[in-house]
């Protein structure tokens, strides 16, 4: 599945690469490279390990909803629709995370805890993920993904603000 977008933030916000904001972003090409690299590795890795692309999209959708960014949530909803199911979309959008030991339920509860109460995360939570068949590498990837989505939300908020300021200067 090729869901790669050259610059996700610019795509989501409709920023033209030749616009003042697009040019400003290219002054720090290293940041763009790392930003897109993190997205590819955490959300769309070529070898996703034991956390499927659909599960990654579901976790990212849930994170975008927790953070309250409708544009980013719509992106992850579309990604999940492309690689998952309507049931997974509904599950990702259900709050609080469901009880039980189903794989998505456990992943969602872990993600919610990492996103909202990271100090509460303990060895029992890690052991539950290991018991589901995740490797230490998979758990690190899930944790990084859960932490990456709030970064994306803040990036988008900052770009929206800059775009508004630059448009105000041009007027």
GROMACS .gro file of C-alpha atoms in nm:
model
  171
    1UNK     CA    1   0.000   0.000   0.000
    2UNK     CA    2   0.143   0.336  -0.099
    3UNK     CA    3  -0.013   0.604   0.121
    4UNK     CA    4   0.299   0.821   0.122
    5UNK     CA    5   0.243   1.193   0.089
    6UNK     CA    6   0.556   1.406   0.020
    7UNK     CA    7   0.486   1.652   0.304
    8UNK     CA    8   0.194   1.545   0.519
    9UNK     CA    9   0.159   1.873   0.709
   10UNK     CA   10   0.153   2.079   0.391
   11UNK     CA   11  -0.089   1.835   0.231
   12UNK     CA   12  -0.327   1.846   0.527
   13UNK     CA   13  -0.322   2.225   0.547
   14UNK     CA   14  -0.316   2.294   0.174
   15UNK     CA   15   0.015   2.478   0.192
   16UNK     CA   16   0.178   2.526  -0.147
   17UNK     CA   17   0.550   2.449  -0.143
   18UNK     CA   18   0.610   2.773  -0.336
   19UNK     CA   19   0.412   2.985  -0.089
   20UNK     CA   20   0.592   3.199   0.171
   21UNK     CA   21   0.522   2.936   0.438
   22UNK     CA   22   0.629   2.652   0.209
   23UNK     CA   23   0.954   2.832   0.131
   24UNK     CA   24   1.009   2.906   0.500
   25UNK     CA   25   0.971   2.536   0.582
   26UNK     CA   26   1.228   2.444   0.319
   27UNK     CA   27   1.487   2.661   0.488
   28UNK     CA   28   1.502   2.380   0.744
   29UNK     CA   29   1.501   2.082   0.509
   30UNK     CA   30   1.657   1.865   0.780
   31UNK     CA   31   1.347   1.910   0.998
   32UNK     CA   32   1.117   1.817   0.709
   33UNK     CA   33   1.327   1.508   0.641
   34UNK     CA   34   1.310   1.391   1.003
   35UNK     CA   35   0.942   1.477   1.037
   36UNK     CA   36   0.846   1.273   0.731
   37UNK     CA   37   1.090   0.997   0.824
   38UNK     CA   38   0.928   0.960   1.164
   39UNK     CA   39   0.584   0.946   1.002
   40UNK     CA   40   0.694   0.676   0.758
   41UNK     CA   41   0.869   0.466   1.022
   42UNK     CA   42   0.601   0.490   1.290
   43UNK     CA   43   0.284   0.490   1.081
   44UNK     CA   44   0.373   0.324   0.750
   45UNK     CA   45   0.688   0.119   0.806
   46UNK     CA   46   0.783  -0.121   0.528
   47UNK     CA   47   0.818  -0.395   0.792
   48UNK     CA   48   0.558  -0.319   1.060
   49UNK     CA   49   0.654  -0.605   1.288
   50UNK     CA   50   0.370  -0.744   1.497
   51UNK     CA   51   0.177  -0.416   1.501
   52UNK     CA   52  -0.011  -0.405   1.172
   53UNK     CA   53  -0.052  -0.096   0.958
   54UNK     CA   54  -0.423  -0.097   1.047
   55UNK     CA   55  -0.343  -0.108   1.420
   56UNK     CA   56  -0.095   0.176   1.377
   57UNK     CA   57  -0.353   0.383   1.187
   58UNK     CA   58  -0.613   0.307   1.456
   59UNK     CA   59  -0.375   0.417   1.732
   60UNK     CA   60  -0.289   0.735   1.541
   61UNK     CA   61  -0.658   0.809   1.478
   62UNK     CA   62  -0.731   0.766   1.845
   63UNK     CA   63  -0.442   0.997   1.936
   64UNK     CA   64  -0.559   1.266   1.694
   65UNK     CA   65  -0.907   1.245   1.847
   66UNK     CA   66  -0.766   1.271   2.200
   67UNK     CA   67  -0.567   1.577   2.090
   68UNK     CA   68  -0.871   1.727   1.918
   69UNK     CA   69  -0.733   1.780   1.567
   70UNK     CA   70  -1.012   1.705   1.318
   71UNK     CA   71  -0.789   1.740   1.010
   72UNK     CA   72  -0.529   1.494   1.138
   73UNK     CA   73  -0.804   1.260   1.260
   74UNK     CA   74  -0.960   1.264   0.912
   75UNK     CA   75  -0.623   1.170   0.761
   76UNK     CA   76  -0.580   0.876   0.996
   77UNK     CA   77  -0.945   0.772   0.952
   78UNK     CA   78  -0.888   0.757   0.574
   79UNK     CA   79  -0.565   0.565   0.624
   80UNK     CA   80  -0.743   0.317   0.851
   81UNK     CA   81  -1.026   0.283   0.599
   82UNK     CA   82  -0.765   0.196   0.334
   83UNK     CA   83  -0.585  -0.068   0.538
   84UNK     CA   84  -0.838  -0.172   0.803
   85UNK     CA   85  -1.210  -0.201   0.854
   86UNK     CA   86  -1.514   0.001   0.956
   87UNK     CA   87  -1.514  -0.194   1.284
   88UNK     CA   88  -1.159  -0.080   1.358
   89UNK     CA   89  -1.256   0.280   1.284
   90UNK     CA   90  -1.554   0.255   1.519
   91UNK     CA   91  -1.335   0.098   1.789
   92UNK     CA   92  -1.069   0.370   1.756
   93UNK     CA   93  -1.336   0.638   1.790
   94UNK     CA   94  -1.499   0.484   2.100
   95UNK     CA   95  -1.414   0.641   2.435
   96UNK     CA   96  -1.325   0.518   2.686
   97UNK     CA   97  -1.128   0.226   2.548
   98UNK     CA   98  -1.320  -0.099   2.581
   99UNK     CA   99  -1.257  -0.340   2.865
  100UNK     CA  100  -1.143  -0.692   2.797
  101UNK     CA  101  -0.838  -0.861   2.658
  102UNK     CA  102  -0.905  -0.816   2.287
  103UNK     CA  103  -0.597  -0.700   2.102
  104UNK     CA  104  -0.729  -0.356   2.003
  105UNK     CA  105  -0.882  -0.301   2.347
  106UNK     CA  106  -0.547  -0.367   2.515
  107UNK     CA  107  -0.360  -0.150   2.263
  108UNK     CA  108  -0.610   0.135   2.305
  109UNK     CA  109  -0.598   0.124   2.684
  110UNK     CA  110  -0.218   0.128   2.673
  111UNK     CA  111  -0.215   0.415   2.421
  112UNK     CA  112  -0.468   0.616   2.623
  113UNK     CA  113  -0.258   0.569   2.935
  114UNK     CA  114   0.065   0.672   2.761
  115UNK     CA  115  -0.109   0.976   2.608
  116UNK     CA  116  -0.299   1.092   2.915
  117UNK     CA  117  -0.137   0.938   3.224
  118UNK     CA  118   0.215   0.824   3.133
  119UNK     CA  119   0.325   0.803   3.497
  120UNK     CA  120   0.067   0.526   3.549
  121UNK     CA  121   0.235   0.296   3.297
  122UNK     CA  122   0.397   0.005   3.475
  123UNK     CA  123   0.555  -0.332   3.415
  124UNK     CA  124   0.215  -0.505   3.421
  125UNK     CA  125   0.109  -0.296   3.121
  126UNK     CA  126   0.423  -0.391   2.930
  127UNK     CA  127   0.380  -0.755   3.029
  128UNK     CA  128   0.023  -0.750   2.893
  129UNK     CA  129   0.155  -0.632   2.556
  130UNK     CA  130   0.430  -0.894   2.559
  131UNK     CA  131   0.171  -1.161   2.637
  132UNK     CA  132  -0.020  -1.053   2.324
  133UNK     CA  133   0.288  -1.140   2.120
  134UNK     CA  134   0.439  -0.795   2.082
  135UNK     CA  135   0.817  -0.771   2.099
  136UNK     CA  136   1.004  -0.505   2.291
  137UNK     CA  137   1.066  -0.333   1.957
  138UNK     CA  138   0.691  -0.336   1.881
  139UNK     CA  139   0.613  -0.183   2.221
  140UNK     CA  140   0.868   0.091   2.166
  141UNK     CA  141   0.715   0.161   1.823
  142UNK     CA  142   0.363   0.182   1.971
  143UNK     CA  143   0.484   0.414   2.247
  144UNK     CA  144   0.669   0.634   1.999
  145UNK     CA  145   0.364   0.648   1.772
  146UNK     CA  146   0.142   0.752   2.062
  147UNK     CA  147   0.392   1.028   2.141
  148UNK     CA  148   0.435   1.133   1.777
  149UNK     CA  149   0.070   1.223   1.715
  150UNK     CA  150   0.067   1.508   1.972
  151UNK     CA  151   0.383   1.640   1.803
  152UNK     CA  152   0.197   1.637   1.471
  153UNK     CA  153  -0.097   1.822   1.628
  154UNK     CA  154   0.133   2.092   1.764
  155UNK     CA  155   0.315   2.119   1.433
  156UNK     CA  156  -0.015   2.169   1.251
  157UNK     CA  157  -0.127   2.428   1.507
  158UNK     CA  158   0.198   2.618   1.466
  159UNK     CA  159   0.174   2.609   1.088
  160UNK     CA  160  -0.185   2.732   1.102
  161UNK     CA  161  -0.071   3.023   1.318
  162UNK     CA  162   0.222   3.106   1.090
  163UNK     CA  163   0.003   3.085   0.783
  164UNK     CA  164  -0.241   3.330   0.941
  165UNK     CA  165   0.039   3.570   1.032
  166UNK     CA  166   0.196   3.551   0.686
  167UNK     CA  167  -0.142   3.605   0.521
  168UNK     CA  168  -0.200   3.903   0.751
  169UNK     CA  169   0.132   4.055   0.647
  170UNK     CA  170   0.048   4.009   0.279
  171UNK     CA  171  -0.288   4.185   0.314
   0.00000   0.00000   0.00000
